[in-house]
XYZ file of C-alpha atoms in Angstrom:
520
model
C -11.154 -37.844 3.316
C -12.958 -39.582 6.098
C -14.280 -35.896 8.209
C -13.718 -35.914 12.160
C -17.145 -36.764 14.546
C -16.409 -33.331 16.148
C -16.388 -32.139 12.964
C -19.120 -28.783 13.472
C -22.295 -29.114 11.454
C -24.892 -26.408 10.686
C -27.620 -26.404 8.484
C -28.427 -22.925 6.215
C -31.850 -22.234 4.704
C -30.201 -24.765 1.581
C -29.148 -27.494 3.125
C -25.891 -28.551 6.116
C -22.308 -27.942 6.186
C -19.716 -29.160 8.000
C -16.930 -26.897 8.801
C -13.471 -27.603 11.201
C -12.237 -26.634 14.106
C -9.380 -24.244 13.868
C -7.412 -22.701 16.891
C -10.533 -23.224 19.086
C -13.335 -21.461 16.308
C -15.385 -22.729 14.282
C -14.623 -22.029 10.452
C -16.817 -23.208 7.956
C -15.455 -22.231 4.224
C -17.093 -21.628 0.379
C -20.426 -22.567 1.330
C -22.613 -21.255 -1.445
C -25.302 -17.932 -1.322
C -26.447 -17.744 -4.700
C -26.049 -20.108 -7.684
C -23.164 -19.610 -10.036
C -23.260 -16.743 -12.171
C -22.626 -18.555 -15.482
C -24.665 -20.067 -18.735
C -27.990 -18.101 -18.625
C -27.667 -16.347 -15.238
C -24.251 -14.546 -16.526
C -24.226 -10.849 -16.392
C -28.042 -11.379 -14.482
C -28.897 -10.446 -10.811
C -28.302 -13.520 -8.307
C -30.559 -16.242 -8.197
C -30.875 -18.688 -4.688
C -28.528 -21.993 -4.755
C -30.009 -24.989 -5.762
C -30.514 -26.743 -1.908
C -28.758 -30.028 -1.517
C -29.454 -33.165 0.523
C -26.987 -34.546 3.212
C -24.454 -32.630 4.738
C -22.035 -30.119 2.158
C -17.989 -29.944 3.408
C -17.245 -26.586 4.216
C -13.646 -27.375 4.797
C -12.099 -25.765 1.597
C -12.767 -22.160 0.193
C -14.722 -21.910 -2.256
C -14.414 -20.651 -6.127
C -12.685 -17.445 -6.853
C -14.565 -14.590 -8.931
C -12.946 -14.897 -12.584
C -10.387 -11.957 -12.513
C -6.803 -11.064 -13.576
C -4.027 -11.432 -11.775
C -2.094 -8.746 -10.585
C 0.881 -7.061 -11.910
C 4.116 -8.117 -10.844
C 4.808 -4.981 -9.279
C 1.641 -5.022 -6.932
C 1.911 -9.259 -6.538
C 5.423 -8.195 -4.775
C 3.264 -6.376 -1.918
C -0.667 -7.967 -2.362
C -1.707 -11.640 -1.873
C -4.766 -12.760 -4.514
C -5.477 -16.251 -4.456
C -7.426 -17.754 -6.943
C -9.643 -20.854 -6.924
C -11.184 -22.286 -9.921
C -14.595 -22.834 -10.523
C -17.808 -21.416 -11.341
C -19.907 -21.542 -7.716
C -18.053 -18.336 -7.197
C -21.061 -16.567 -4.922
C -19.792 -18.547 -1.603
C -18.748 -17.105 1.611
C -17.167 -17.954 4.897
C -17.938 -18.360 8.337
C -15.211 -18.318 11.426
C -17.539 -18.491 14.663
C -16.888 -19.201 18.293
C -19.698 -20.882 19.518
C -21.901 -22.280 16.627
C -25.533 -22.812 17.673
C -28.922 -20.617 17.787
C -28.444 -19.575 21.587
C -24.974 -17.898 21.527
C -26.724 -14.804 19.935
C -22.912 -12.883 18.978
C -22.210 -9.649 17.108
C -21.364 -10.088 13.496
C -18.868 -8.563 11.354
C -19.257 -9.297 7.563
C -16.770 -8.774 5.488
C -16.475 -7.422 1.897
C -12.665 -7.206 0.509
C -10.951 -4.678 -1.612
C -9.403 -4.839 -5.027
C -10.705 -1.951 -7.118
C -13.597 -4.165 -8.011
C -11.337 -6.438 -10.389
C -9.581 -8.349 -8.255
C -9.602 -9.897 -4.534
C -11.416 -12.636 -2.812
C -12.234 -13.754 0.728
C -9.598 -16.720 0.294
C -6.598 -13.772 1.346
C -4.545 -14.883 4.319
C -4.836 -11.426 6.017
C -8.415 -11.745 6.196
C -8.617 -14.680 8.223
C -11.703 -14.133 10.740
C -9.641 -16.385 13.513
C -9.215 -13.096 16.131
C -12.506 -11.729 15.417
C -14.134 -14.998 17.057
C -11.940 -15.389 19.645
C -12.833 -12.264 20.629
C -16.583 -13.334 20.654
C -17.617 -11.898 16.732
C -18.541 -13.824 14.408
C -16.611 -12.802 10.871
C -18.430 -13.719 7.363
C -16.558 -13.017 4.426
C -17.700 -13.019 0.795
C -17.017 -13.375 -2.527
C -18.417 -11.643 -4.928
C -18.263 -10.907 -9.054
C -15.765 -8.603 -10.078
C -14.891 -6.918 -13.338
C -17.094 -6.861 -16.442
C -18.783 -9.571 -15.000
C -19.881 -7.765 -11.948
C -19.863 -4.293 -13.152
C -19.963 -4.311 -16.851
C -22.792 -1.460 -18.275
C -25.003 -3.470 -20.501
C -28.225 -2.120 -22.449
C -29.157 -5.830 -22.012
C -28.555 -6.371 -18.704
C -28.847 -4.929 -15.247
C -26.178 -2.565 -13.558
C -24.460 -3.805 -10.938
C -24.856 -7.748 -10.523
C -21.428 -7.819 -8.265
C -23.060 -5.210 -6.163
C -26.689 -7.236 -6.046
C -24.526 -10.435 -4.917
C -23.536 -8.679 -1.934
C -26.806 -7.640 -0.927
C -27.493 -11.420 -1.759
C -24.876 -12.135 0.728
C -25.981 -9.846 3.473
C -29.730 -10.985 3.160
C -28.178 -14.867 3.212
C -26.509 -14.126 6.763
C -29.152 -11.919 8.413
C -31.278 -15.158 7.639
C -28.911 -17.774 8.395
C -26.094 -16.477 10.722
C -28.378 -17.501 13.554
C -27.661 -21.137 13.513
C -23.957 -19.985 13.517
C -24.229 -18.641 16.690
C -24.769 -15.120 15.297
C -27.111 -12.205 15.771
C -29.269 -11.145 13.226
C -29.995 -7.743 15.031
C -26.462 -6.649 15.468
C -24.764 -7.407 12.074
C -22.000 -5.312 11.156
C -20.959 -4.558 7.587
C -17.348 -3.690 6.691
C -15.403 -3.556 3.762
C -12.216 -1.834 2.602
C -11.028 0.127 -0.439
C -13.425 -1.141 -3.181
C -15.156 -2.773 -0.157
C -16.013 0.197 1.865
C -17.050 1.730 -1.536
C -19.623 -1.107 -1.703
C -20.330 -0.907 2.153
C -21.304 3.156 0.935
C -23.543 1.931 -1.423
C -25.320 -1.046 0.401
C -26.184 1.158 3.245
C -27.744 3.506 1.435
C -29.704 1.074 -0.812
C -33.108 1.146 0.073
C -33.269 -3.050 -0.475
C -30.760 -3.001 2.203
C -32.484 -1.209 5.317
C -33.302 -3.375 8.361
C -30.815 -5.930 7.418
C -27.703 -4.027 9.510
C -26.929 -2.614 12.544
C -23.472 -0.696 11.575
C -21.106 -0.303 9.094
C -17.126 0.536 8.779
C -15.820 2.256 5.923
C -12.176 1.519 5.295
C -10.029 3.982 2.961
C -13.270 3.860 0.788
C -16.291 6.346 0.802
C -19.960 6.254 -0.794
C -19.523 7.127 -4.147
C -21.176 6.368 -7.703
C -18.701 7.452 -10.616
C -20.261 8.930 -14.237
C -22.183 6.420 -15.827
C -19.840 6.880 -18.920
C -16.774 6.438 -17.483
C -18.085 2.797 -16.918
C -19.151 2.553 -20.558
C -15.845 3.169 -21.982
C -14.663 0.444 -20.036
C -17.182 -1.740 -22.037
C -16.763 -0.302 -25.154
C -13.006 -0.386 -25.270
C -13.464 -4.043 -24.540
C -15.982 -4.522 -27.650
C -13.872 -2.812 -29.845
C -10.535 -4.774 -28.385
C -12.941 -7.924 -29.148
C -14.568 -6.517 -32.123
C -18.034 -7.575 -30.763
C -20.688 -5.139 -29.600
C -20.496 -3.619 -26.258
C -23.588 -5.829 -25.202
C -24.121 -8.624 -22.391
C -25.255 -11.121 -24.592
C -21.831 -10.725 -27.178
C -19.867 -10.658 -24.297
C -21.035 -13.472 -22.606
C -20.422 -15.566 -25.937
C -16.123 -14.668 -25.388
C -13.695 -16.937 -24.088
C -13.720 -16.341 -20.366
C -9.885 -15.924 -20.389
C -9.753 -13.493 -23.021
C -12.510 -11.146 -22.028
C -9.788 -11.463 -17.989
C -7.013 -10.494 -20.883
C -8.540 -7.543 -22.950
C -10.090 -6.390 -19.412
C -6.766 -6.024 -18.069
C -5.239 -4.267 -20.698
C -7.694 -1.680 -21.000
C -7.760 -1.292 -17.506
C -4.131 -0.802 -16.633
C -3.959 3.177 -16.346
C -6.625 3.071 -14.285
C -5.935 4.221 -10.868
C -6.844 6.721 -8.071
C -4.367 9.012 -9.223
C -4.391 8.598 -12.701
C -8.248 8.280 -13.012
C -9.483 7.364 -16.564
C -12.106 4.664 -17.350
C -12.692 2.195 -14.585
C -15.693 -0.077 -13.324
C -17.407 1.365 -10.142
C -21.225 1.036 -8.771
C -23.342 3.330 -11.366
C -26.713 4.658 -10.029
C -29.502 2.565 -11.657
C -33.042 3.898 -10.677
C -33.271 0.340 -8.052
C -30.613 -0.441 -5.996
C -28.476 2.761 -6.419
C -31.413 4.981 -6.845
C -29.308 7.944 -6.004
C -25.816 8.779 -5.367
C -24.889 6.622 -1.986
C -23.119 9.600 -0.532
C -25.867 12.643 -1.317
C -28.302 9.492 0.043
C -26.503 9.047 3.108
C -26.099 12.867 3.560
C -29.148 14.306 2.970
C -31.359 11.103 3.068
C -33.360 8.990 5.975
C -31.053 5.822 4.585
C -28.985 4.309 7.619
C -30.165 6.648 10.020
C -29.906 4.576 12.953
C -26.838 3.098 12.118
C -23.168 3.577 13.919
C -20.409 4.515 11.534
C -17.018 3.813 11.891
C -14.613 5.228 8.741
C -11.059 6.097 8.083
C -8.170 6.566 5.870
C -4.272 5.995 6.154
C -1.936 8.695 6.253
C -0.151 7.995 3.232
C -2.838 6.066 1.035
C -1.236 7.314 -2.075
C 2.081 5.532 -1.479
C 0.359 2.008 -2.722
C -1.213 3.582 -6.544
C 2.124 5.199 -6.835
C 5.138 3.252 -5.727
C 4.883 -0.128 -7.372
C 6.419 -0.111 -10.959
C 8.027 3.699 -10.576
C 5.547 5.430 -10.975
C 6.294 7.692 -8.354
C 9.453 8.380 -9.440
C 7.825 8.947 -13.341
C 5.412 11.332 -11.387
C 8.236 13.664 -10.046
C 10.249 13.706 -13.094
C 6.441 15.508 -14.791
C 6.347 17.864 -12.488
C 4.127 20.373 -13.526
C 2.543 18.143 -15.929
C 1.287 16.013 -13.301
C -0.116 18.570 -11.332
C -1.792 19.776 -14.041
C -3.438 16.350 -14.340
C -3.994 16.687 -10.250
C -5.904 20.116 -10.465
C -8.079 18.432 -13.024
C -8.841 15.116 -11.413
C -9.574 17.473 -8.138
C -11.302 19.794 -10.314
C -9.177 22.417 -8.648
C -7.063 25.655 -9.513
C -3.263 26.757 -8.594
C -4.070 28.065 -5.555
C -4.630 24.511 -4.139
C -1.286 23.451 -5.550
C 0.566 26.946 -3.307
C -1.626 25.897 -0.472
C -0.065 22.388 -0.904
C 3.438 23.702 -1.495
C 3.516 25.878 1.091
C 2.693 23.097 3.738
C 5.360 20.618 1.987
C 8.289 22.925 0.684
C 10.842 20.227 -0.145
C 7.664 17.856 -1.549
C 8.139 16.752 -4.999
C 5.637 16.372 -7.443
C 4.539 12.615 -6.608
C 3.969 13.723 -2.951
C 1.592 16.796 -3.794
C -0.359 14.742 -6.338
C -0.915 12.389 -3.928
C -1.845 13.976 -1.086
C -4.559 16.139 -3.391
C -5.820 13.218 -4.796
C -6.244 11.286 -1.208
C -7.824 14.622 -0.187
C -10.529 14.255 -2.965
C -11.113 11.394 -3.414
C -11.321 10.265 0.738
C -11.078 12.941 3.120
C -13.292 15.434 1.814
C -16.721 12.891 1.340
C -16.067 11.001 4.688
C -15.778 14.345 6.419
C -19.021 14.968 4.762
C -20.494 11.751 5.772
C -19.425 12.373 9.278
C -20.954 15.733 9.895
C -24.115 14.407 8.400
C -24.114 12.018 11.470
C -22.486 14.114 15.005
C -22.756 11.668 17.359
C -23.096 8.005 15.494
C -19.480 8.180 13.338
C -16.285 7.856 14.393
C -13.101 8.710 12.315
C -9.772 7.492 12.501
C -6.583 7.583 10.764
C -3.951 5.132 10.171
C -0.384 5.992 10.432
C 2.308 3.714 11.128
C 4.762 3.457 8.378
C 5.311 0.266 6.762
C 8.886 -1.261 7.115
C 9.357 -1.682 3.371
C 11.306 1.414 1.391
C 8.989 4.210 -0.019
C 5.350 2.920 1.361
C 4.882 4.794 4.332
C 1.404 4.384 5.919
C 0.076 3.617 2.359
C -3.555 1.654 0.935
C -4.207 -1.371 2.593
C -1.475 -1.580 5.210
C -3.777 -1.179 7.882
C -5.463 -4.509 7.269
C -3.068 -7.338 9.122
C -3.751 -5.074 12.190
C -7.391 -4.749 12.219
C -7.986 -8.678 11.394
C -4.847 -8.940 13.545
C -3.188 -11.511 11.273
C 0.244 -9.799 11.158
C 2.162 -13.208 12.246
C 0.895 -14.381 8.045
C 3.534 -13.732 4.825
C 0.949 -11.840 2.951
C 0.933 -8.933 5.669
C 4.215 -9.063 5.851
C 4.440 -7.798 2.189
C 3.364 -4.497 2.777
C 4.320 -4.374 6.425
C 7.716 -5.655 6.031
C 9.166 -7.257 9.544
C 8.821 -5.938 13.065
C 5.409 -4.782 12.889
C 3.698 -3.607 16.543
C 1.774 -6.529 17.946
C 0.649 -3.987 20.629
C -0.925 -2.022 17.731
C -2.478 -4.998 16.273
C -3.770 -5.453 19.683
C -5.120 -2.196 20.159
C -6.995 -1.929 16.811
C -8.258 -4.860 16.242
C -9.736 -4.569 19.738
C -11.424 -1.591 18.486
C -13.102 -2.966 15.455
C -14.463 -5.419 18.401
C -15.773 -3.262 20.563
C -17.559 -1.162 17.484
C -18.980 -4.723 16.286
C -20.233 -5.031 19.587
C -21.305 -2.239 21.014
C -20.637 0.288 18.530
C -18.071 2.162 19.787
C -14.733 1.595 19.123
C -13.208 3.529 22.559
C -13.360 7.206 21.221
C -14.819 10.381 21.199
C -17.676 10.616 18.290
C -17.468 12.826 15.559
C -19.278 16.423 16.869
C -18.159 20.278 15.958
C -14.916 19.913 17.249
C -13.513 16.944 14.773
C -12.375 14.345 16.696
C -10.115 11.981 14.156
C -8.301 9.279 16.223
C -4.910 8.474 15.565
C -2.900 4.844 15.226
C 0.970 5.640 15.017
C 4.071 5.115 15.785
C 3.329 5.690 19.580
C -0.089 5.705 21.628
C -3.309 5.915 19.878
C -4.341 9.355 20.261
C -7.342 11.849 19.294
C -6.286 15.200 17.345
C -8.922 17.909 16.424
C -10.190 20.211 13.510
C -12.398 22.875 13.567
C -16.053 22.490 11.609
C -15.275 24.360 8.029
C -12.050 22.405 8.015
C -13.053 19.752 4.834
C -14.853 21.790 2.458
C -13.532 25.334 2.697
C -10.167 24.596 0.382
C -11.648 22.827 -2.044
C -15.179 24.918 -2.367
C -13.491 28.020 -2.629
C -11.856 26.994 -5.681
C -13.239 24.568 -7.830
C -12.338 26.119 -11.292
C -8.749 25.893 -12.862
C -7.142 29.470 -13.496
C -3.603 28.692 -14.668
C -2.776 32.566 -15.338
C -3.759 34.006 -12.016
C -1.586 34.314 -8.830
C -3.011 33.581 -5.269
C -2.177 36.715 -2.703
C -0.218 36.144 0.319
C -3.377 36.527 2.389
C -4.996 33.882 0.015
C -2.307 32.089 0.558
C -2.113 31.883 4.285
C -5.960 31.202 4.298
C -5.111 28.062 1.909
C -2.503 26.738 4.401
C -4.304 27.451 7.352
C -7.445 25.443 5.853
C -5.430 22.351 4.664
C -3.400 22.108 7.900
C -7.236 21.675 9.267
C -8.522 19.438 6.414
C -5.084 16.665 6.691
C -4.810 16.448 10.705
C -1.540 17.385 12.539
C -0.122 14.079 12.348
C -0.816 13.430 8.441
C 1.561 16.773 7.816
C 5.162 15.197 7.826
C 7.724 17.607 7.182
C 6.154 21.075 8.360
């Protein structure tokens, strides 16, 4: 097809694209930052694109990561497209004004998906608003899976995690041309994305080439080396190869997707178990991201903006039953819970006697979303009074059972509620005003690096997108660590005073917010 003259056309550091004009921005799709990761670069740190001559279309996006699909219970309420092809490391560019003098904040975008699944291609993530609003939004795909986080004697750790960095080093040099600003790049992610935002802005590699960073229902984290390993070796022995990169670059593509998924599928945030995650390697995750961003100099200039949703659990546990399956345990289950949380029964009464007619599903849940969220971004956020701002999502979805659950904030940020894949876990009627007012504030953080509230200081300033006005709630300073520090042994046998008690309720009422406590 024959492109338009006013057709826009930049040129990277490997050659021009020409992108389209869509609802007055400029979007330029799939346009490639590494080479593909296949043949003798598979399972091996990114390597530059091979430059071309002319001018590339940038019309389409580009390749999809190889990954599974999704289960037909989460496919019912999360959009994954999939494009074949093996120039998978590509991202995409939505700008108002391309050009070197426009000079705009930049947002860069890294997607979710429990580092097996996702791509920039979702509907919900088109960066339309964002440069409307005068930001220009880069999205990126990355590798996912075994491919991207696969433990290997023979290989590096954590090639999807090096193709970001890739990514971000591609648009601090290039965005320029776009019409962005090198100097004020902002990098965001959500879920699995914000996990990887953690680690990149910790990474030493990474300093000087971001301004900020938002942290969405994700924090810093680097799970057990060995908990990655089983991943691998449940594969090999699935496969009957050995748990090496150069066996397991020798299986069908399609069935090492296959035997992936089915060793993966009790993985969750609730359920825990083996999963993929960012490992610390002695290079680019010299250290634990979180203790790094705590107690280290990394990202010490930059503005943080993080958050949760209210009822992030609802997502891991109501597709397929399982929440239902969860209640019916009982005290199983919360066994499990006190030893994913590494917790005793005292947290459980504390629990209990915020939530008296909570069933199983809902304790687990919230003690789980409690461990594995609030508690480390409160940490992150004392570690920086000042420069971090927290907020919580908490407008209930439309759709039976979800509440404010994973992901639901994401049509309102990117403001792309009006598409059929938000819709899915927003169900009909959602707030435009909302989507207004959040997605505004993601804009002003991008840009000036604060989003329009207090920052986070002694007092605990969490700010608050509901049902009704945005509003700011507050917490006192021991509020995320005295709970869970006080008790971090299982005793099954002994009882918890009513003094104890009271202290445990009084602490999580703190810890969860006023508006996160339905019910009490």
């Amino acid at each position: 097809m024959t492109a338009d003259q006013t057709d826009p056309v930049v040129r990277t550091p490997y050659g021009a694209v020409r992108g389209r004009y869509e609802h007055g921005v400029a979007v330029f799709r799939g346009i490639p930052y590494a080479a593909p990761p296949f043949g003798p670069r598979r399972f091996r740190p990114p390597m530059p694109p091979e430059p071309w001559d002319g001018v590339r279309d940038a019309g389409s996006f580009g390749p999809t990561a190889p990954k599974p699909p999704y289960s037909e219970a989460f496919a019912q309420y999360l959009s994954d497209p999939s494009v074949p092809g093996d120039d998978c490391l590509n991202l995409n560019v939505w700008t108002p004004e391309p050009g070197p003098d426009a000079r705009l904040p930049v947002l860069v975008w890294l997607h979710g998906g429990a580092l097996t699944r996702g791509s920039s291609a979702v509907p919900v993530y088109a960066g339309h608003s964002f440069a409307r609003d005068g930001v220009v939004l880069v999205s990126v795909n990355y590798r996912l899976g075994v491919e991207g986080y696969g433990l290997f004697p023979d290989a590096p750790a954590n090639p999807g995690l090096r193709d970001q960095l890739a990514a971000l080093r591609w648009v601090h040099d290039a965005i320029e041309a776009f019409g962005g600003d090198p100097g004020r790049i902002t990098l965001c992610g959500q879920s699995a994305g914000a996990i990887s935002v953690g680690a990149l802005i910790a990474a030493p590699q990474a300093q000087g080439l971001f301004r900020r960073a938002v942290l969405q229902s994700g924090p810093p984290e680097a799970p057990d080396r060995d908990k990655v390993r089983r991943m691998v070796r449940r594969m090999a022995t699935r496969l009957k190869v050995p748990a090496t990169a150069e066996a397991f670059a020798a299986v069908d593509r399609d069935l090492l997707l296959r035997t992936q998924a089915e060793v993966g599928r009790l993985s969750s945030p609730v359920l825990g178990g083996p999963a993929f995650g960012i490992v610390v390697d002695g290079d680019l995750v010299p250290r634990d991201p979180l203790e790094a961003l705590i107690a280290g100099d990394a990202a010490r200039g930059a503005d943080l903006l993080m958050g949760w949703t209210r009822d992030e659990y609802l997502l891991w546990l109501v597709p397929g039953g399982l929440l239902e399956r969860v209640d019916r345990l009982g005290p199983v289950a919360l066994a499990g819970a006190m030893a994913r949380c590494h917790c005793g029964h005292e947290v459980v009464r504390g629990y209990r006697s915020l939530r008296p007619r909570a069933g199983a599903a809902e304790i687990v849940g919230q003690m789980v979303t409690d461990h594995l969220l609030r508690r480390p971004l409160h940490r992150l956020a004392d570690a920086r009074p000042g420069s971090a701002y927290v907020y919580e999502f908490a407008w209930p979805s439309r759709l039976p059972d979800l509440g404010a659950c994973h992901a639901l904030e994401l049509g309102f940020v990117f403001d792309t509620g009006d598409v059929p894949e938000s819709r899915r876990l927003a169900g009909e009627g959602a707030p435009q005003e909302l989507a207004d007012t959040m997605h505004a504030a993601w804009v002003r953080f991008a840009t000036e690096g604060d989003p329009g509230w207090e920052s986070w200081d002694p007092a605990h300033p969490v700010h608050v997108f509901g049902d009704g006005p945005p509003h700011t709630v507050y917490g006192p300073r021991d509020a995320e660590f005295a709970l869970w520090t006080a008790d971090t042994t299982p005793r099954p046998t002994e009882d918890a005073s009513p003094a104890r008690t009271a202290e445990l309720r009084a602490v999580i009422r703190r810890l969860r917010r006023p508006g996160d406590l339905r019910g009490t």
